[in-house]
N, C-alpha and C. Protein backbone atom coordinates (compact mmCIF):
# COMPACT_ATOMS: atom_id res chain seq x y z
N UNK A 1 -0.70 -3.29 0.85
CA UNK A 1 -1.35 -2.43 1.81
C UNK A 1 -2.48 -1.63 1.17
N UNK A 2 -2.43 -1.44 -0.10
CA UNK A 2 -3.57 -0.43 -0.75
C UNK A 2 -4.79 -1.33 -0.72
N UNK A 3 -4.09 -2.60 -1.09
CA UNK A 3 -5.55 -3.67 -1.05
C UNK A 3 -6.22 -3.67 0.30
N UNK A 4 -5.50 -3.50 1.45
CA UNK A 4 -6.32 -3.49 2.72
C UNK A 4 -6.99 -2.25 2.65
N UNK A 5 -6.75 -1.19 1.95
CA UNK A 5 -7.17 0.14 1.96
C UNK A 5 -8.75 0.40 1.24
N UNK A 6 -8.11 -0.18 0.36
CA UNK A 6 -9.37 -0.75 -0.70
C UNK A 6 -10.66 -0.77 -0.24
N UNK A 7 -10.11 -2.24 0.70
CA UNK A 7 -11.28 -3.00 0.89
C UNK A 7 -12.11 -2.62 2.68
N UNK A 8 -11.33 -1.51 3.08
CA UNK A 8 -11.73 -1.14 4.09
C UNK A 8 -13.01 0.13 4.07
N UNK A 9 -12.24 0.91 2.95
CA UNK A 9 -12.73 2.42 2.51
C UNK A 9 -14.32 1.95 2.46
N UNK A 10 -14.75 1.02 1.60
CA UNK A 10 -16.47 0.72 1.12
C UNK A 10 -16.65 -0.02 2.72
N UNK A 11 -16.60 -0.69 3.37
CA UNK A 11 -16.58 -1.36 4.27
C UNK A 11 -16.95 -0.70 5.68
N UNK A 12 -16.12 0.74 5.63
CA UNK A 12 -16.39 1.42 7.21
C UNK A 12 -17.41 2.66 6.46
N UNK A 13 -17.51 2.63 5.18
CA UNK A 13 -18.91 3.74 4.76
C UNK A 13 -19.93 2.39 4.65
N UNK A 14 -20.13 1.01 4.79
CA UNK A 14 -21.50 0.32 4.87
C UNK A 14 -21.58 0.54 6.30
N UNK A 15 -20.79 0.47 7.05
CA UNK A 15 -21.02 0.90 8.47
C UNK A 15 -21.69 2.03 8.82
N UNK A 16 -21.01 3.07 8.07
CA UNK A 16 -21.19 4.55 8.54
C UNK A 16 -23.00 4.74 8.09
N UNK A 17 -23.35 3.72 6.81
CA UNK A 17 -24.61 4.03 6.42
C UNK A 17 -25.55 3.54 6.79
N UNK A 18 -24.84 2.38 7.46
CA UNK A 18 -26.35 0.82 8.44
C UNK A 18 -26.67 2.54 9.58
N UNK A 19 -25.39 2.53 10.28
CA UNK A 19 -25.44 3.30 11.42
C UNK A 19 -27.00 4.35 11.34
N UNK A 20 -26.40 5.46 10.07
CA UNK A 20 -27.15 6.34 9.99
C UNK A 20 -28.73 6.52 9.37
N UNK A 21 -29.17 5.11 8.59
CA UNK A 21 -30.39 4.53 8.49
C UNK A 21 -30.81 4.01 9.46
N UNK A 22 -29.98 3.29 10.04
CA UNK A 22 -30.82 2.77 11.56
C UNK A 22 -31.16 4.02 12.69
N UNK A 23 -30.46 5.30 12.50
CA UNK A 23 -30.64 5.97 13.87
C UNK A 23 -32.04 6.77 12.89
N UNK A 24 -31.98 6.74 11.92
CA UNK A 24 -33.05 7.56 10.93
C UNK A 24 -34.64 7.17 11.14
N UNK A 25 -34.14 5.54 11.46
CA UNK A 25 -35.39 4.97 11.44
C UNK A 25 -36.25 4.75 12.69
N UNK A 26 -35.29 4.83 13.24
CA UNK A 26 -35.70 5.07 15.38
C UNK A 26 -36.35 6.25 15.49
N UNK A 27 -35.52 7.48 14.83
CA UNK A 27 -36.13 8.36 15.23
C UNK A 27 -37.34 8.56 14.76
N UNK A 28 -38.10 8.52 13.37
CA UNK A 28 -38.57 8.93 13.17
C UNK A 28 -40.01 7.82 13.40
N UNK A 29 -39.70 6.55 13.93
CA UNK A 29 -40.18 5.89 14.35
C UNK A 29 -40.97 6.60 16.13
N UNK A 30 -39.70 7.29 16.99
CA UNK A 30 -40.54 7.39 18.11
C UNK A 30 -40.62 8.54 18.12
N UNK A 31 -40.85 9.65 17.12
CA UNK A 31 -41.59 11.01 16.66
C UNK A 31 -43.14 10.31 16.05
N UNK A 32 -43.22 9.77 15.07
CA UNK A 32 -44.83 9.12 14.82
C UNK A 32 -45.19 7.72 15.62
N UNK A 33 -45.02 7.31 16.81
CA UNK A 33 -45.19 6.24 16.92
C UNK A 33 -44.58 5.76 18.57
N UNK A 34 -44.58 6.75 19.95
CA UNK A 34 -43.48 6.59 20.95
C UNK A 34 -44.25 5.65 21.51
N UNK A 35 -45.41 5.02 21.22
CA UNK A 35 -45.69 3.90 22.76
C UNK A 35 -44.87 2.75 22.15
N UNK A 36 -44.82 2.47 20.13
CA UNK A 36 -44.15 1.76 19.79
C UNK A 36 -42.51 1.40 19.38
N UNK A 37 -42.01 2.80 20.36
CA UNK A 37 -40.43 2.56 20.19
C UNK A 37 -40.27 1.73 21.11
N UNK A 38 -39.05 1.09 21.07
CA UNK A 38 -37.64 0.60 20.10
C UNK A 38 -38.52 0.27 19.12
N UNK A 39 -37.93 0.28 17.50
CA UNK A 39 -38.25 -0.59 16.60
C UNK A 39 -37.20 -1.42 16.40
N UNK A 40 -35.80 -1.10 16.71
CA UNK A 40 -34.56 -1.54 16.05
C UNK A 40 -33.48 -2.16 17.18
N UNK A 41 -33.34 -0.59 17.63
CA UNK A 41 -32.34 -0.93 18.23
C UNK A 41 -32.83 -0.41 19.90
N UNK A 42 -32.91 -0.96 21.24
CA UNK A 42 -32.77 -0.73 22.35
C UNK A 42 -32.47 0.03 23.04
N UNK A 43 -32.55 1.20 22.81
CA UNK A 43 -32.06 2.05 23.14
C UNK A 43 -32.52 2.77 24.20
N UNK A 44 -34.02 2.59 24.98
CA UNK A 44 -34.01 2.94 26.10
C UNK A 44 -33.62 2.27 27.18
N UNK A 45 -33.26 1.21 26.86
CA UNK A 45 -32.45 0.11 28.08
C UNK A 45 -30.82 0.74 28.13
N UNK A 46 -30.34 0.76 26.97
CA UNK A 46 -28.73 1.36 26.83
C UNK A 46 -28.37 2.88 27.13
N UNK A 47 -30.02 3.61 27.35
CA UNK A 47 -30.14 4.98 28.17
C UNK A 47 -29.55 4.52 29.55
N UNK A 48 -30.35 3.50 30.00
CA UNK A 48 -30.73 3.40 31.32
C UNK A 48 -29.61 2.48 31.96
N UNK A 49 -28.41 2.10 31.12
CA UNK A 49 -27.37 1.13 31.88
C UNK A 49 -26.34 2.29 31.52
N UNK A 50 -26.23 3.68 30.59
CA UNK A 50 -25.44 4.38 30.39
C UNK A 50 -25.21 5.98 31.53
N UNK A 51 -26.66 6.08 32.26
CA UNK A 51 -26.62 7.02 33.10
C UNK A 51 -26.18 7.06 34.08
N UNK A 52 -25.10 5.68 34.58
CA UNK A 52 -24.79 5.57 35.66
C UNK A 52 -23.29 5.81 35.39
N UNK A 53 -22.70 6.04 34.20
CA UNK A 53 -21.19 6.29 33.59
C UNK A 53 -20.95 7.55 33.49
N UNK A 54 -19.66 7.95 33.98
CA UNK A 54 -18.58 9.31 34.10
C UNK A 54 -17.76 8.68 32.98
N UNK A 55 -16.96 10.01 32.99
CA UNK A 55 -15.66 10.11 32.14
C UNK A 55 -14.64 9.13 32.72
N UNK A 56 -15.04 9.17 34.24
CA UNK A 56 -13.47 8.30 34.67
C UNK A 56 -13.89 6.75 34.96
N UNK A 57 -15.19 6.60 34.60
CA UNK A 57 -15.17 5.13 34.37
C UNK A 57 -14.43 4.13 33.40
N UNK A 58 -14.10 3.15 34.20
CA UNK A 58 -13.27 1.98 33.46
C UNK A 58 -13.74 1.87 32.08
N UNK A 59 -15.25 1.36 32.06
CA UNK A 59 -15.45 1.24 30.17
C UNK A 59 -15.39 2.62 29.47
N UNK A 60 -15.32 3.86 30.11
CA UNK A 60 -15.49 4.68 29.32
C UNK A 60 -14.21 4.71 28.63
N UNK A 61 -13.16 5.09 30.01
CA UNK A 61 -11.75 4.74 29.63
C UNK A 61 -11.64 3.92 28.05
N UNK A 62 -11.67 2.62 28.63
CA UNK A 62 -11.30 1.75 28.10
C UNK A 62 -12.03 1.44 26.39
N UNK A 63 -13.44 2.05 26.13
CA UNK A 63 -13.56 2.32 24.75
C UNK A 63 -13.43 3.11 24.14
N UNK A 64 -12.85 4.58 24.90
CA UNK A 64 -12.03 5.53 24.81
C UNK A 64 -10.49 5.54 24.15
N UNK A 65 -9.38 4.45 24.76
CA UNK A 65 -8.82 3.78 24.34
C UNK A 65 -8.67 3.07 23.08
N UNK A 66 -9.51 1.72 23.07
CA UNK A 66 -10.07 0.88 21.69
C UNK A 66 -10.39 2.11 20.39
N UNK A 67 -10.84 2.97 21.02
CA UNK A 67 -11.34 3.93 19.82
C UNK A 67 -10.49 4.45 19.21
N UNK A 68 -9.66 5.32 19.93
CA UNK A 68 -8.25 5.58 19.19
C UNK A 68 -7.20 4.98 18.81
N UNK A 69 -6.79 3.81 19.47
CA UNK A 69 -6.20 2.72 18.82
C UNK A 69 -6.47 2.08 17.64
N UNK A 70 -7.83 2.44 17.38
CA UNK A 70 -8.33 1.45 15.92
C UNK A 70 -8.46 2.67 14.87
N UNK A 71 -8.09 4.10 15.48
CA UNK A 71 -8.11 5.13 14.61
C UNK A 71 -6.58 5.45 14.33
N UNK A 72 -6.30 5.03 14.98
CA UNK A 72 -4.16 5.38 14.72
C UNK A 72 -3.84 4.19 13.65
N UNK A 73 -4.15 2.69 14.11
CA UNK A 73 -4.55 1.65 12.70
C UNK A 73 -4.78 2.00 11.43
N UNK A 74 -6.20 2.73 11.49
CA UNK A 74 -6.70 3.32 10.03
C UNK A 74 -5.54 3.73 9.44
N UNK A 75 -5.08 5.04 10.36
CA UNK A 75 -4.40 6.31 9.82
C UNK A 75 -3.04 5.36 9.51
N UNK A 76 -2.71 4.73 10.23
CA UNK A 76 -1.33 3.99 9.51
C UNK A 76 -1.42 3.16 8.49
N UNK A 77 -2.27 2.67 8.35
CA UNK A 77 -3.07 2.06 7.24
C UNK A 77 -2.85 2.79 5.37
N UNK A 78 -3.32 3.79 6.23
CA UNK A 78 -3.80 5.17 4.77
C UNK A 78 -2.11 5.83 4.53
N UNK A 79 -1.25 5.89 5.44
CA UNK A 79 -0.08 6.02 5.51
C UNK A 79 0.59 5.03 5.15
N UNK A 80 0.79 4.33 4.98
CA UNK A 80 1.79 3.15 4.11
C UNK A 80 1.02 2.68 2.93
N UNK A 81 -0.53 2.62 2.15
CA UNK A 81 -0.75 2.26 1.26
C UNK A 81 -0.23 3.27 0.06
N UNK A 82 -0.08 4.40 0.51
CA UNK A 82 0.15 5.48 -0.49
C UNK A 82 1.21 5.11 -1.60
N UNK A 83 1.14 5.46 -2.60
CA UNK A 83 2.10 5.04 -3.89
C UNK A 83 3.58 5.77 -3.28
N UNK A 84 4.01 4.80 -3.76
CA UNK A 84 5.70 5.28 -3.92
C UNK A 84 6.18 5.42 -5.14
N UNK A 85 6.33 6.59 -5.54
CA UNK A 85 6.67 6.58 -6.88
C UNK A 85 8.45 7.11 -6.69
N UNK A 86 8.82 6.72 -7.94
CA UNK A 86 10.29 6.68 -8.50
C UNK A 86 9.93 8.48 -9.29
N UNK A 87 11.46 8.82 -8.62
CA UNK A 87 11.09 10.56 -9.22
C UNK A 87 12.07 10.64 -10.17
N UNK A 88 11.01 10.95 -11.25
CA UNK A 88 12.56 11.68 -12.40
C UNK A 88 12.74 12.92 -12.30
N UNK A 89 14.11 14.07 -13.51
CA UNK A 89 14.35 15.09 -13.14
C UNK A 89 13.18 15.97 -14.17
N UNK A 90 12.68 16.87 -13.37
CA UNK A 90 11.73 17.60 -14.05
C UNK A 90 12.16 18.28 -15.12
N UNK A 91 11.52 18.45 -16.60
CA UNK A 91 11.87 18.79 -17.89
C UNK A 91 11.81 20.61 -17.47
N UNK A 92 10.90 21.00 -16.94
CA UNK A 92 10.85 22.75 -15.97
C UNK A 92 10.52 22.63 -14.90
N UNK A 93 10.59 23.86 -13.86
CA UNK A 93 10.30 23.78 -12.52
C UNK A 93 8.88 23.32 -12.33
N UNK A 94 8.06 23.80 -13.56
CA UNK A 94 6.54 23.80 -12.97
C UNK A 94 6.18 22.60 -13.55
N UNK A 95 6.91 21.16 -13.85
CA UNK A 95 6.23 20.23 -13.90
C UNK A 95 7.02 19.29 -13.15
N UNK A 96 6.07 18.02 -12.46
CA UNK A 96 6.93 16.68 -11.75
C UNK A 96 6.64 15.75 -12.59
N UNK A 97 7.57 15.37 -12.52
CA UNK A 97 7.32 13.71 -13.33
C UNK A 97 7.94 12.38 -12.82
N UNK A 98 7.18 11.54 -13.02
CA UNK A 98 7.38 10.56 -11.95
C UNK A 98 7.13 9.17 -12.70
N UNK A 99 7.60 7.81 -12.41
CA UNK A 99 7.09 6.71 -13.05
C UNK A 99 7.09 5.39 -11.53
N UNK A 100 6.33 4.38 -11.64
CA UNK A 100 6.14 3.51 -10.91
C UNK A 100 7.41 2.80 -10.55
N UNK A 101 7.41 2.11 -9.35
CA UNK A 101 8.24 1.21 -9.12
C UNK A 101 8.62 0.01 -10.40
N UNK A 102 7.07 -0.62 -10.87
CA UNK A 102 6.75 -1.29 -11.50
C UNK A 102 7.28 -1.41 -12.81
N UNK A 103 7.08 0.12 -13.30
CA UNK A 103 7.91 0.71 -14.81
C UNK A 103 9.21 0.03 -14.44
N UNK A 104 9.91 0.86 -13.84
CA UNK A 104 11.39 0.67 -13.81
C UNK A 104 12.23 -0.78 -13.47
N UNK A 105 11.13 -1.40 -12.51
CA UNK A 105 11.51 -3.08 -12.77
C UNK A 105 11.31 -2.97 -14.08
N UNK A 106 9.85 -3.07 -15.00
CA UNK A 106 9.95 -3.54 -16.20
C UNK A 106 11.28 -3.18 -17.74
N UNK A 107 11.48 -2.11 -17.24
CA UNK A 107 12.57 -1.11 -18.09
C UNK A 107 13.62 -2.41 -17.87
N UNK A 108 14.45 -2.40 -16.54
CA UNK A 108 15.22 -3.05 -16.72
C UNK A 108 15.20 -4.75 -16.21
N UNK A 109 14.64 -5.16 -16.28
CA UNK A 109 14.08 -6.63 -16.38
C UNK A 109 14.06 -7.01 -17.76
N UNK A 110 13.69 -6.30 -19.14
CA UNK A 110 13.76 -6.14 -20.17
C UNK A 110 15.96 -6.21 -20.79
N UNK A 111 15.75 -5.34 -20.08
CA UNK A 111 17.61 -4.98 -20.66
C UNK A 111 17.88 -6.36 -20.11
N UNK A 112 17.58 -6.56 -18.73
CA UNK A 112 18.72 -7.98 -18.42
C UNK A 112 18.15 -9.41 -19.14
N UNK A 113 16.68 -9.63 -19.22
CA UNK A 113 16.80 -10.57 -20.31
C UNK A 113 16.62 -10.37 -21.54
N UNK A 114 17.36 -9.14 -22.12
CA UNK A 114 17.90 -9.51 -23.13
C UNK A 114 19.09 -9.76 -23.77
N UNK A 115 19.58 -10.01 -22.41
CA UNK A 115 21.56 -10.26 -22.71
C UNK A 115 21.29 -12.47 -23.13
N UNK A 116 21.96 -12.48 -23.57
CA UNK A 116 21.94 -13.81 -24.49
C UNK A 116 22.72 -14.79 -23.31
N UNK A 117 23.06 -14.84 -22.35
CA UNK A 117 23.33 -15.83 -21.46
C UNK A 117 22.29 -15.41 -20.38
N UNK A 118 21.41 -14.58 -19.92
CA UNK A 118 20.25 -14.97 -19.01
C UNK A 118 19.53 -15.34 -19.47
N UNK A 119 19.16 -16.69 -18.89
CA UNK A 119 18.10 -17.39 -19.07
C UNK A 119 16.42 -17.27 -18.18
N UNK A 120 16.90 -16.58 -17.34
CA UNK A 120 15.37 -16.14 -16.23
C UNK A 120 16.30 -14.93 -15.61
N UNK A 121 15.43 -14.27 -15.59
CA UNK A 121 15.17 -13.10 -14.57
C UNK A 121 14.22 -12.35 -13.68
N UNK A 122 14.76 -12.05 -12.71
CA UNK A 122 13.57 -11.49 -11.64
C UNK A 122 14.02 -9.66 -11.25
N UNK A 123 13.25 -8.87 -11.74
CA UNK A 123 13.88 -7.50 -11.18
C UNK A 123 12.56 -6.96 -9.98
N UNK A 124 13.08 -6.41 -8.64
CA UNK A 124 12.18 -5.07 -7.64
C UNK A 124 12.75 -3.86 -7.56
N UNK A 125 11.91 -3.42 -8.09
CA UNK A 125 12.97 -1.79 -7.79
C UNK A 125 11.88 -0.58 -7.08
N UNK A 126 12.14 -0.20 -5.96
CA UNK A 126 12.07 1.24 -5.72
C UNK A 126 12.82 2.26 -5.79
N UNK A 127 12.53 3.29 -5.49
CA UNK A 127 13.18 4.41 -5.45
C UNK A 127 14.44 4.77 -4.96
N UNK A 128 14.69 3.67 -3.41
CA UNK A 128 16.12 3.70 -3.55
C UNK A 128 17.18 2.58 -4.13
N UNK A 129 16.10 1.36 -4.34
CA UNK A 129 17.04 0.09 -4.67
C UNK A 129 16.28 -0.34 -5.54
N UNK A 130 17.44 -0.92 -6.79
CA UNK A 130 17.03 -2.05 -7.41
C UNK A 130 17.73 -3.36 -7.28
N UNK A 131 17.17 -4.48 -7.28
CA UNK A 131 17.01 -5.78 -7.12
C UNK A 131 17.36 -6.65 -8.61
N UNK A 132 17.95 -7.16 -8.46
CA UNK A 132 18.35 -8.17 -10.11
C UNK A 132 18.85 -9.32 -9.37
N UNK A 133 17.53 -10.33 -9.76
CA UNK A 133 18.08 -11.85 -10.01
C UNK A 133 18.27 -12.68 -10.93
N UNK A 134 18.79 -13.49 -11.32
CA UNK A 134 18.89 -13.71 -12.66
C UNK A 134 19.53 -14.95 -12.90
N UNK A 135 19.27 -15.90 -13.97
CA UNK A 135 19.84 -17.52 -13.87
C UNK A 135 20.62 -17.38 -15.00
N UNK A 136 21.39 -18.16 -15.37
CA UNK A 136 22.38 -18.44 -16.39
C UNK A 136 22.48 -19.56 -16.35
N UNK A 137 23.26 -20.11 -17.78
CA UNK A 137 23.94 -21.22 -17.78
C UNK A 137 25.07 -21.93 -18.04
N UNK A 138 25.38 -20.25 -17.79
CA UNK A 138 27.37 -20.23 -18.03
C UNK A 138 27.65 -20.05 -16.36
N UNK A 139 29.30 -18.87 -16.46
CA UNK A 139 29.51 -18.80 -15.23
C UNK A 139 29.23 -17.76 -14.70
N UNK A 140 28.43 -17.79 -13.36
CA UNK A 140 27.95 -16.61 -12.99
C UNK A 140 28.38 -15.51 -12.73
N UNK A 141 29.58 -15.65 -12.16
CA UNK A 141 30.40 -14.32 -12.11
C UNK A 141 30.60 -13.51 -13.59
N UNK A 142 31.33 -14.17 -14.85
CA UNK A 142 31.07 -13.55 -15.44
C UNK A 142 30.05 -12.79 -16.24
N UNK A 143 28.83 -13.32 -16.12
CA UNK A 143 27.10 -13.22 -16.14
C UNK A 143 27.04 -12.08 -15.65
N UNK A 144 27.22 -12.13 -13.96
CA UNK A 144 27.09 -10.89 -13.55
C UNK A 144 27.43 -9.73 -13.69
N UNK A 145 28.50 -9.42 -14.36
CA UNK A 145 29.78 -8.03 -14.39
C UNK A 145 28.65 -7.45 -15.87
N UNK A 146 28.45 -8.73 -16.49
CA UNK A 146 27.27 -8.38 -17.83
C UNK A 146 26.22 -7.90 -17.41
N UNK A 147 25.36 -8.27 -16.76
CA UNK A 147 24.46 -8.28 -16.19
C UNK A 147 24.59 -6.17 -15.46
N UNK A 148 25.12 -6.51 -14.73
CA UNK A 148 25.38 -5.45 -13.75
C UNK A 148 25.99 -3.91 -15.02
N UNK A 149 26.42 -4.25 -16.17
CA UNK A 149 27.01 -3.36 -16.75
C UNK A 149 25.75 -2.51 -17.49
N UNK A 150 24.78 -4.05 -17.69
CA UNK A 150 23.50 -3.41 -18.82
C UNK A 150 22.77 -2.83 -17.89
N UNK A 151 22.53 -2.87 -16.68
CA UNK A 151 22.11 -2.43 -15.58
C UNK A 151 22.19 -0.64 -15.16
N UNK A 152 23.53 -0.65 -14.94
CA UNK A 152 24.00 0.47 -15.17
C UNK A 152 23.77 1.32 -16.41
N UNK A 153 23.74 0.76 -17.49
CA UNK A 153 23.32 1.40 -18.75
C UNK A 153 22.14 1.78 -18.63
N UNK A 154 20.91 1.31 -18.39
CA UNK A 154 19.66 1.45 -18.04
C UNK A 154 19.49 2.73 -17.30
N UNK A 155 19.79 2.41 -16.18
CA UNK A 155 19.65 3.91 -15.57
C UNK A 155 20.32 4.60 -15.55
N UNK A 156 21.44 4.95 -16.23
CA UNK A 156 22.16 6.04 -16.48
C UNK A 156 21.17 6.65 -17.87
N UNK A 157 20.66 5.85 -19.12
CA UNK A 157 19.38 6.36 -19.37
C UNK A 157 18.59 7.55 -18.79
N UNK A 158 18.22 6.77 -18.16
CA UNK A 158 16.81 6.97 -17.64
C UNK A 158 17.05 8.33 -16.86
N UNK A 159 16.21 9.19 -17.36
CA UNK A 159 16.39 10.57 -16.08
C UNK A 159 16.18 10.36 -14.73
N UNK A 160 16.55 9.48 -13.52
CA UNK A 160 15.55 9.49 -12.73
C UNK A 160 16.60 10.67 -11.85
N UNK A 161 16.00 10.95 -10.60
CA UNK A 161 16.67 12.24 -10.15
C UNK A 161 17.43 11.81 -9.01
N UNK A 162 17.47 10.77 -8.74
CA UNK A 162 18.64 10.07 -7.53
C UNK A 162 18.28 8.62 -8.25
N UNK A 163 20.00 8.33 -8.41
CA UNK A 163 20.46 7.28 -8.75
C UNK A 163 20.22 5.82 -7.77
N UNK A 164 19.46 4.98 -7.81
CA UNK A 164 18.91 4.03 -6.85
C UNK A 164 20.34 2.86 -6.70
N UNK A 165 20.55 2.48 -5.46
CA UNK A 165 21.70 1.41 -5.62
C UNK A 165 21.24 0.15 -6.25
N UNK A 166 22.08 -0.19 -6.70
CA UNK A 166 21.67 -1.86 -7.46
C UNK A 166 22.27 -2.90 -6.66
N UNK A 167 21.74 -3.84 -7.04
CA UNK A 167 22.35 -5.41 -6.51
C UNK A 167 21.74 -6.29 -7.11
N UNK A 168 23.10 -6.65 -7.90
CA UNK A 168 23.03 -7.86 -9.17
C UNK A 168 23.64 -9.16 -8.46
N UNK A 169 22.25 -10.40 -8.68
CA UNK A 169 23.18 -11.68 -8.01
C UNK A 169 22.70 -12.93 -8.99
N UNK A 170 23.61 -13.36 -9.19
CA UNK A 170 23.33 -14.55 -10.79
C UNK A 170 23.39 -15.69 -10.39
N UNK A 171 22.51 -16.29 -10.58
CA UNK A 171 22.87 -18.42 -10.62
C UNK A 171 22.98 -18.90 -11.40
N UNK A 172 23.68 -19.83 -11.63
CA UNK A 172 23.91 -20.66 -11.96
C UNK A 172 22.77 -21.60 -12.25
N UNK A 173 22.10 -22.20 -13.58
CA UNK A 173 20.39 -23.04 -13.35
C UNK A 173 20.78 -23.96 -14.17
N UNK A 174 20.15 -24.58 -13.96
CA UNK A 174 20.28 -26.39 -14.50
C UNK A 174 19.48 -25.94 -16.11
N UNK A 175 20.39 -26.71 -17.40
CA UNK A 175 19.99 -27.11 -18.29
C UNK A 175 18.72 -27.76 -18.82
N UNK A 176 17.92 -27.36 -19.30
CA UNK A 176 16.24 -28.13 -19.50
C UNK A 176 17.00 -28.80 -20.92
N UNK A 177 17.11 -30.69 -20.93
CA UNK A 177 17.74 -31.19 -21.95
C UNK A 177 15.76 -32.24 -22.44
């Protein structure tokens, strides 16, 4: 979602700037120059099909509508790209400290392959859950109780300030002979 954010932010300011060069250039076009306005944009025709519109007209309505609908979009937009960070417990009141989702997969994605019967692993973790997948080539159940123990070790580590639930699930993977 940040990537849609991204790529929107430069995108509705080339808009915002065509907009405000083009109205720059009208004007100052039919201040030196009114027998030769429009230069750009039409705008005494879009006078003249707009003077016949109220408030309670249908298109007014209705791009009235479109307008705020594509502004509640944005705003939900800018509302879910925001970082989610994983909170640890602050060292004093007057500081926060915080690390990525990303960290804490990597932290323990690390611990689980380095137990000597996983052979692949996959960790997601946010703030309230972490995620452990993981292949073996023994038996998975017992894999897992391993798995799930170094797991627990990890973040009992780790200061974070609410303990995230885990869910450890192991396969079983075919031998590369």
């Amino acid at each position: 979602m940040r990537f849609v954010l991204r790529l929107l932010s430069p995108l509705i300011g080339l808009v915002v700037a065509a907009i405000g060069a083009i109205t720059t250039i009208e004007v100052v076009t039919a201040w030196l120059a009114p027998a030769s306005s429009p230069l750009v944009v039409p705008w005494p025709a879009w006078r003249d099909g707009l003077d016949g519109l109220t408030w309670s007209s249908g298109a007014v309505r209705t791009i009235a509508i479109v307008v705020g609908v594509v502004g509640l979009l944005v705003l939900l937009v800018g509302l879910v790209a925001r970082r989610h960070d994983v909170a640890l417990t602050d060292p004093v009141p007057e500081v926060t400290v915080t690390t990525s989702p990303r960290s804490l997969a990597r932290a323990v994605g690390h611990e689980v392959r380095s137990h000597a019967d996983v052979v692949s692993a996959s960790v997601v973790a946010s703030q309230k859950k972490v995620v452990v997948k993981a292949g073996t080539l023994d038996a998975p159940e017992d894999v897992r109780t391993a798995v799930r123990e170094r797991v627990d070790e990890v973040l009992t580590r780790l200061p974070l300030a609410h303990r995230p639930r885990v869910s450890v699930s192991v396969a079983a993977t075919k031998g590369v002979k």
